Coordinates of C-alpha atoms in Angstrom, one line a residue:
M16 CA 14.6 -30.3 -2.6
Y17 CA 17.7 -29.9 -4.9
I18 CA 20.0 -30.4 -1.9
I19 CA 18.1 -33.5 -0.7
E20 CA 18.0 -34.9 -4.3
A21 CA 21.8 -34.5 -4.6
G22 CA 22.4 -36.2 -1.3
L23 CA 20.3 -39.2 -2.1
E24 CA 21.9 -39.6 -5.6
Y25 CA 25.3 -39.4 -3.9
L26 CA 24.4 -42.2 -1.5
I27 CA 23.5 -44.4 -4.5
S28 CA 26.8 -43.6 -6.2
I29 CA 28.8 -44.6 -3.1
L30 CA 27.7 -48.2 -3.5
F31 CA 29.2 -48.4 -7.0
A32 CA 32.5 -46.6 -6.5
D33 CA 36.0 -47.6 -5.5
A34 CA 36.2 -50.5 -3.0
F35 CA 32.4 -51.2 -3.2
L36 CA 32.7 -51.7 -7.0
A37 CA 35.9 -53.7 -6.5
T38 CA 34.0 -56.0 -4.1
L39 CA 31.3 -56.6 -6.7
T40 CA 33.7 -57.3 -9.6
A41 CA 35.8 -59.5 -7.4
S42 CA 32.8 -61.7 -6.7
L43 CA 32.5 -62.2 -10.4
G44 CA 36.2 -63.0 -10.8
M45 CA 37.1 -59.8 -12.8
S46 CA 40.7 -58.6 -13.1
D47 CA 42.1 -55.3 -11.8
S48 CA 42.4 -53.9 -15.3
L49 CA 38.8 -54.9 -16.2
T50 CA 37.6 -53.3 -13.0
G51 CA 39.5 -50.1 -13.9
I52 CA 37.9 -50.0 -17.3
I53 CA 34.4 -50.6 -15.7
S54 CA 35.1 -47.7 -13.3
S55 CA 35.9 -45.5 -16.3
F56 CA 32.4 -46.2 -17.7
I57 CA 31.5 -43.2 -15.5
S58 CA 33.7 -41.2 -17.9
L59 CA 32.5 -42.9 -21.0
G60 CA 28.9 -42.3 -20.1
C61 CA 29.5 -38.6 -20.5
V62 CA 29.6 -39.1 -24.2
F63 CA 25.9 -39.9 -24.1
Q64 CA 25.2 -36.4 -22.8
L65 CA 25.2 -35.3 -26.4
I66 CA 21.8 -36.9 -26.7
A67 CA 20.5 -34.3 -24.2
M68 CA 20.9 -31.6 -26.9
F69 CA 18.1 -33.3 -28.8
L70 CA 15.8 -33.5 -25.8
S71 CA 15.5 -29.8 -25.2
R72 CA 11.9 -29.5 -26.0
G73 CA 9.2 -30.2 -23.4
S74 CA 9.4 -30.7 -19.6
A75 CA 12.8 -31.3 -18.2
K76 CA 11.3 -32.5 -15.0
K77 CA 9.2 -35.4 -16.5
T78 CA 12.1 -36.6 -18.7
V79 CA 14.7 -36.5 -15.9
I80 CA 12.4 -38.3 -13.4
L81 CA 11.6 -41.2 -15.8
L82 CA 15.2 -41.6 -16.9
S83 CA 16.5 -41.5 -13.2
I84 CA 14.1 -44.3 -12.2
F85 CA 15.3 -46.5 -15.0
N86 CA 18.9 -45.8 -14.4
Q87 CA 18.7 -46.5 -10.6
M88 CA 16.8 -49.7 -11.2
L89 CA 19.7 -50.9 -13.4
F90 CA 22.1 -50.0 -10.6
M91 CA 20.1 -52.0 -8.1
F92 CA 20.2 -55.0 -10.5
L93 CA 24.1 -55.0 -10.4
Y94 CA 23.9 -56.3 -6.8
V95 CA 21.5 -59.0 -8.0
I96 CA 23.7 -60.4 -10.8
P97 CA 26.3 -62.1 -8.6
L98 CA 23.5 -63.9 -6.8
A99 CA 22.0 -65.3 -10.0
G100 CA 22.8 -68.8 -11.4
G101 CA 24.5 -69.4 -14.6
A102 CA 28.1 -69.3 -16.0
E103 CA 30.4 -66.7 -14.6
S104 CA 31.4 -65.5 -18.0
F105 CA 27.7 -64.8 -18.8
K106 CA 27.2 -62.9 -15.6
K107 CA 30.3 -60.8 -16.4
V108 CA 28.8 -59.8 -19.7
I109 CA 25.4 -58.9 -18.2
F110 CA 27.1 -56.9 -15.5
V111 CA 29.1 -54.9 -18.0
I112 CA 26.0 -54.2 -20.2
C113 CA 23.9 -53.1 -17.2
I114 CA 26.5 -50.7 -15.7
L115 CA 27.2 -49.2 -19.1
L116 CA 23.5 -48.8 -19.8
A117 CA 22.9 -47.3 -16.3
Y118 CA 25.5 -44.6 -17.0
F119 CA 24.2 -44.2 -20.5
I120 CA 20.8 -43.3 -19.2
Y121 CA 22.1 -41.2 -16.3
N122 CA 24.2 -39.0 -18.6
I123 CA 21.3 -38.4 -21.1
A124 CA 19.4 -36.9 -18.2
H125 CA 22.2 -35.1 -16.4
P126 CA 22.6 -31.9 -18.5
K127 CA 18.8 -31.3 -18.4
K128 CA 18.7 -32.0 -14.7
I129 CA 21.6 -29.6 -13.9
N130 CA 20.1 -26.9 -16.1
W131 CA 16.7 -27.3 -14.5
L132 CA 17.8 -27.3 -10.9
M133 CA 20.6 -24.7 -11.3
S134 CA 18.2 -22.3 -12.9
L135 CA 16.6 -22.0 -9.5
V136 CA 19.9 -20.7 -8.0
P137 CA 20.8 -17.0 -8.3
N138 CA 24.1 -16.4 -10.2
S139 CA 25.6 -14.5 -7.3
Q140 CA 25.1 -17.5 -4.9
R141 CA 26.2 -20.4 -7.1
G142 CA 29.5 -20.9 -5.4
R143 CA 28.1 -20.9 -1.9
F144 CA 25.1 -23.0 -2.9
T145 CA 27.1 -25.7 -4.6
A146 CA 29.4 -25.8 -1.6
T147 CA 26.4 -26.2 0.8
K148 CA 24.9 -28.9 -1.4
E149 CA 28.1 -30.8 -1.5
I150 CA 28.7 -30.5 2.3
I151 CA 25.3 -32.0 3.1
S152 CA 25.9 -34.8 0.7
L153 CA 29.3 -35.6 2.3
I154 CA 27.9 -35.5 5.8
I155 CA 25.2 -38.1 5.2
G156 CA 27.6 -40.0 2.9
M157 CA 30.1 -40.5 5.7
A158 CA 27.6 -42.3 7.9
F159 CA 26.2 -44.3 5.0
S160 CA 29.5 -45.4 3.6
F161 CA 30.8 -46.5 7.0
G162 CA 27.6 -48.3 7.8
M163 CA 27.4 -50.2 4.5
G164 CA 31.1 -51.0 4.5
S165 CA 30.7 -52.5 8.0
V166 CA 27.7 -54.5 6.9
I167 CA 29.5 -56.0 3.9
D168 CA 32.6 -56.8 6.0
Y169 CA 30.5 -58.5 8.6
Y170 CA 28.8 -60.8 6.1
K171 CA 32.0 -61.4 4.1
E172 CA 33.7 -62.6 7.3
K173 CA 30.8 -65.0 7.8
G174 CA 31.2 -66.2 4.3
D175 CA 27.7 -64.8 3.4
T176 CA 28.3 -62.2 0.7
R177 CA 24.8 -63.1 -0.7
T178 CA 23.1 -61.4 2.3
A179 CA 25.4 -58.4 2.0
F180 CA 24.5 -57.9 -1.7
I181 CA 20.8 -58.3 -1.0
I182 CA 20.9 -55.6 1.7
C183 CA 22.8 -53.3 -0.8
A184 CA 20.1 -53.9 -3.5
I185 CA 17.3 -53.1 -1.0
A186 CA 19.2 -49.9 0.0
V187 CA 19.4 -48.8 -3.6
F188 CA 15.7 -49.4 -4.1
V189 CA 14.7 -47.4 -1.0
L190 CA 17.0 -44.5 -2.0
M191 CA 15.6 -44.5 -5.5
L192 CA 12.0 -44.1 -4.1
M193 CA 13.1 -41.2 -1.9
H194 CA 15.1 -39.6 -4.8
T195 CA 12.1 -39.7 -7.0
V196 CA 9.9 -38.0 -4.4
T197 CA 12.3 -35.1 -4.0
M198 CA 12.2 -34.4 -7.8
L199 CA 8.4 -34.6 -7.9
L200 CA 8.3 -32.0 -5.2
T201 CA 10.8 -29.7 -7.0
K202 CA 9.3 -26.9 -9.1
E203 CA 10.3 -26.3 -12.7
K204 CA 11.1 -22.8 -13.8
P205 CA 10.5 -22.0 -17.5
I206 CA 13.8 -21.5 -19.2
E207 CA 13.8 -19.2 -22.2
H208 CA 16.1 -19.0 -25.2
V209 CA 17.4 -22.6 -25.2
L210 CA 19.1 -23.5 -28.5
E211 CA 17.8 -26.6 -30.2
G212 CA 18.6 -28.6 -33.3
K213 CA 21.7 -29.9 -35.1
E214 CA 22.6 -26.5 -36.5
E215 CA 23.0 -25.1 -33.0
L216 CA 25.5 -27.8 -32.2
L217 CA 27.8 -26.3 -34.7
N218 CA 27.1 -22.9 -33.2
V219 CA 28.1 -24.1 -29.8
L220 CA 31.3 -25.8 -31.1
K221 CA 32.4 -22.5 -32.6
D222 CA 32.2 -20.7 -29.3
K223 CA 35.8 -19.7 -28.4
N224 CA 35.0 -19.4 -24.7
L225 CA 33.5 -22.9 -24.7
I226 CA 36.6 -24.3 -26.3
K227 CA 38.8 -22.9 -23.5
V228 CA 36.6 -24.6 -20.9
C229 CA 36.4 -27.8 -22.9
I230 CA 40.2 -28.1 -23.0
V231 CA 40.3 -27.8 -19.2
F232 CA 37.8 -30.7 -18.9
L233 CA 39.8 -32.8 -21.4
I234 CA 43.2 -32.5 -19.7
W235 CA 41.7 -33.0 -16.2
Y236 CA 39.7 -36.1 -17.2
I237 CA 42.7 -37.7 -18.9
A238 CA 44.7 -37.1 -15.7
M239 CA 42.0 -38.3 -13.3
Y240 CA 41.1 -41.4 -15.2
A241 CA 44.7 -42.4 -15.8
A242 CA 44.9 -43.5 -12.2
N243 CA 41.7 -43.2 -10.2
P244 CA 39.9 -46.3 -11.6
F245 CA 42.7 -48.5 -10.3
Y246 CA 42.7 -47.3 -6.7
G247 CA 39.7 -49.4 -5.7
T248 CA 41.5 -52.7 -6.3
Y249 CA 44.7 -51.3 -4.9
Q250 CA 43.0 -50.7 -1.6
T251 CA 41.4 -54.1 -1.3
K252 CA 44.2 -56.2 -2.7
E253 CA 47.8 -54.8 -2.6
L254 CA 47.2 -52.5 0.4
G255 CA 44.9 -55.1 2.1
F256 CA 42.4 -52.6 3.4
S257 CA 39.0 -53.9 4.8
L258 CA 35.8 -52.2 3.6
K259 CA 35.4 -50.8 7.1
F260 CA 38.8 -49.0 6.8
V261 CA 37.9 -47.9 3.3
S262 CA 34.7 -46.4 4.7
L263 CA 36.7 -44.8 7.5
L264 CA 38.9 -43.2 4.8
S265 CA 35.8 -41.9 3.1
I266 CA 34.7 -40.2 6.4
I267 CA 38.1 -38.6 6.9
S268 CA 38.2 -37.4 3.3
A269 CA 34.6 -36.2 3.5
V270 CA 35.5 -34.0 6.5
A271 CA 38.4 -32.6 4.6
R272 CA 36.2 -31.9 1.6
I273 CA 33.5 -30.2 3.7
G274 CA 36.0 -27.7 5.1
S275 CA 37.4 -27.2 1.6
S276 CA 34.0 -26.7 0.0
I277 CA 33.2 -23.9 2.3
F278 CA 36.4 -22.1 1.6
M279 CA 36.4 -22.8 -2.2
G280 CA 32.8 -21.7 -2.6
I281 CA 33.5 -18.3 -0.9
Y282 CA 36.8 -18.0 -2.8
A283 CA 35.1 -18.6 -6.2
D284 CA 32.3 -16.0 -5.6
K285 CA 34.9 -13.4 -4.6
R286 CA 37.8 -14.2 -7.0
S287 CA 36.5 -16.4 -9.9
F288 CA 36.0 -20.0 -10.6
A289 CA 39.1 -20.0 -12.9
K290 CA 41.4 -19.0 -10.0
M291 CA 39.6 -21.4 -7.6
I292 CA 40.0 -24.4 -10.0
R293 CA 43.7 -23.6 -10.5
L294 CA 44.3 -23.8 -6.8
C295 CA 42.4 -27.1 -6.6
F296 CA 44.4 -28.6 -9.4
C297 CA 47.6 -27.7 -7.5
I298 CA 46.4 -29.7 -4.5
A299 CA 45.2 -32.6 -6.8
A300 CA 48.7 -32.7 -8.3
L301 CA 50.2 -33.0 -4.8
S302 CA 47.8 -35.9 -4.0
F303 CA 48.9 -37.9 -7.0
L304 CA 52.5 -37.3 -6.1
V305 CA 51.9 -38.7 -2.6
N306 CA 50.4 -41.9 -4.2
V307 CA 53.6 -42.4 -6.2
F308 CA 55.2 -43.4 -2.9
C309 CA 52.3 -45.4 -1.5
V310 CA 53.2 -49.0 -0.9
P311 CA 51.8 -51.7 1.5
E312 CA 54.4 -50.9 4.1
N313 CA 53.2 -47.3 4.5
G314 CA 49.8 -47.8 2.8
K315 CA 47.5 -46.6 5.6
I316 CA 49.5 -43.4 6.1
M317 CA 50.2 -42.5 2.5
F318 CA 46.8 -43.4 1.1
T319 CA 45.1 -41.5 3.8
A320 CA 47.2 -38.5 3.0
Y321 CA 46.3 -38.9 -0.7
K322 CA 42.6 -39.1 0.1
I323 CA 42.7 -36.0 2.3
L324 CA 44.5 -33.9 -0.3
Y325 CA 42.5 -35.2 -3.2
S326 CA 39.2 -34.6 -1.3
I327 CA 40.3 -31.0 -0.6
S328 CA 40.9 -30.5 -4.3
M329 CA 37.6 -32.0 -5.3
G330 CA 35.9 -29.6 -2.8
G331 CA 36.2 -27.1 -5.6
I332 CA 36.9 -29.0 -8.9
N333 CA 33.5 -30.6 -9.5
S334 CA 31.5 -27.4 -9.0
A335 CA 34.1 -25.3 -10.8
L336 CA 34.0 -27.4 -14.0
I337 CA 30.2 -26.9 -14.2
N338 CA 30.3 -23.2 -13.2
L339 CA 33.0 -22.4 -15.7
C340 CA 30.4 -23.2 -18.3
Y341 CA 28.0 -20.8 -16.6
D342 CA 30.7 -18.1 -16.4
Y343 CA 32.0 -18.4 -20.0
V344 CA 29.0 -19.5 -22.0
S345 CA 25.8 -17.5 -22.7
V346 CA 22.5 -18.7 -21.1
E347 CA 21.0 -20.2 -24.2
K348 CA 24.0 -22.4 -24.8
R349 CA 24.3 -23.9 -21.3
V350 CA 22.7 -27.3 -21.9
H351 CA 24.7 -27.8 -25.0
A352 CA 27.9 -26.5 -23.5
L353 CA 27.6 -29.0 -20.5
A354 CA 26.8 -31.8 -22.8
V355 CA 29.6 -31.2 -25.3
T356 CA 32.4 -30.5 -22.8
Q357 CA 31.6 -33.5 -20.5
A358 CA 31.0 -35.8 -23.5
L359 CA 34.4 -35.0 -25.1
A360 CA 36.2 -35.1 -21.8
G361 CA 34.4 -38.3 -20.8
L362 CA 35.6 -40.0 -24.0
A363 CA 39.1 -38.8 -23.4
G364 CA 39.0 -40.1 -19.9
F365 CA 37.8 -43.5 -21.0
F366 CA 40.6 -43.9 -23.5
S367 CA 43.0 -42.7 -20.9
T368 CA 41.9 -45.6 -18.7
L369 CA 42.1 -48.1 -21.6
I370 CA 45.7 -47.1 -22.3
T371 CA 46.8 -47.2 -18.6
S372 CA 44.9 -50.5 -18.1
S373 CA 47.2 -52.2 -20.6
L374 CA 50.2 -50.7 -18.7
V375 CA 48.7 -52.0 -15.4
D376 CA 48.5 -55.5 -16.9
K377 CA 52.0 -55.5 -18.1
I378 CA 53.5 -54.3 -14.8
Q379 CA 51.5 -56.9 -12.8
E380 CA 52.5 -59.6 -15.3
N381 CA 56.2 -58.6 -14.8
G382 CA 55.9 -59.2 -11.1
N383 CA 55.2 -55.5 -10.2
T384 CA 58.4 -54.2 -11.9
F385 CA 58.7 -51.2 -14.2
L386 CA 61.8 -50.2 -16.1
G387 CA 63.8 -52.5 -13.8
M388 CA 62.4 -51.0 -10.6
D389 CA 60.1 -52.7 -8.1
L390 CA 57.0 -50.6 -8.5
Y391 CA 53.3 -51.3 -8.2
A392 CA 51.2 -50.4 -11.3
Q393 CA 49.2 -47.9 -9.2
Q394 CA 52.4 -46.0 -8.4
V395 CA 53.3 -45.6 -12.0
V396 CA 49.8 -44.4 -13.1
S397 CA 49.9 -42.0 -10.2
A398 CA 53.1 -40.5 -11.6
I399 CA 51.3 -40.1 -15.0
S400 CA 48.4 -38.4 -13.4
F401 CA 50.7 -36.0 -11.5
L402 CA 52.4 -34.9 -14.7
L403 CA 49.1 -34.4 -16.6
T404 CA 47.7 -32.4 -13.7
L405 CA 50.7 -30.1 -13.9
A406 CA 49.7 -29.6 -17.6
V407 CA 46.2 -28.5 -16.8
I408 CA 47.5 -26.1 -14.1
F409 CA 49.7 -24.5 -16.8
Y410 CA 46.8 -24.3 -19.3
V411 CA 44.3 -22.7 -16.8
S412 CA 46.9 -20.1 -15.8
L413 CA 47.5 -19.1 -19.4
S414 CA 44.0 -19.3 -20.9
L415 CA 41.5 -18.6 -18.2
V416 CA 43.2 -16.8 -15.3
R417 CA 45.3 -14.3 -17.3
K418 CA 42.6 -13.8 -19.9
S419 CA 39.5 -13.8 -17.6
K420 CA 36.3 -13.0 -19.4
R421 CA 33.3 -14.1 -17.6
I422 CA 30.5 -13.6 -20.2
N423 CA 27.7 -13.7 -17.6
D424 CA 29.2 -10.8 -15.6
K425 CA 28.1 -8.5 -18.3

């Protein structure tokens, strides 16, 4: 049920990422920089995970199910907003409020959901299990992304985006119903020794092992959100990709991520999540470097190379960031550790996007020139992400790999 739940949730997320989100915001007349900031709401939403620390009592299952339904209904509504009447400026405001509120609710539930579902997985199998879960999500996501991308392209070519958005809204509603059923069918294992209360927040923040993991989250989120939120509009505007081609890229990158997930999961169980994430960061740095040289003339080749490399890196990064908390933080602190690290990192990521969005605006206003050179804004922010990823590689090598201390191996 956990594997199916993750797959369904992933399908919903596809419809609000990259080019799909860019298509939605373009229908409302939003700029590239504003679309980038909206994309980074995913990061800002992590701040609200702190609220999860005060929801520790009672059934995680009931709380997570109710919050998930509410959050997914808001996501569905995002495809309805462009179809409604009224001033465009008003619809922009409602859209921003709804997507921010959707991520707000999602992130309140997320730490409790992860702790609930991961408690059912033996520690010795976490690497392989998270890899299997991700692989299945990616496989079904490939077909879904290509199918939905083709549907939107078909109706856009006919000048009928209204029907395309209605189909997307219905798809989200059906996925929400199926997602809810999977959680209802998942058992809840009693979790002992969960810290609660404000005083325990300070206790968690004093944990030196958690601070090490938190710094990894911080630097990576700053690097990732310096560039990624602007790639959706780059694909649909400057590079001129159709949603069908974007979906094809998703399939190619998913295949790469599947192969990577298998290897990274086994590697992490044998070596450590610290060594695995360092390897993944090296590949991520290379992917950003490739995008520094991505322009319309070579866009399909270079951006495809970027997607493949980045997907290989993400085959381990997502699971490693969560599992580092499980490796370095004691059992009773896990909910709080996940909430604190992702909240602080999410806030850092959001401000990273705010800073680079102003840079994106200036470069585009100057006719795509930077320091006297003809460069697209996305090339410049890719260079920034490349340098920041080198910094996180250096930090992981010094603080986690050389001084490995997995508290839960004791």
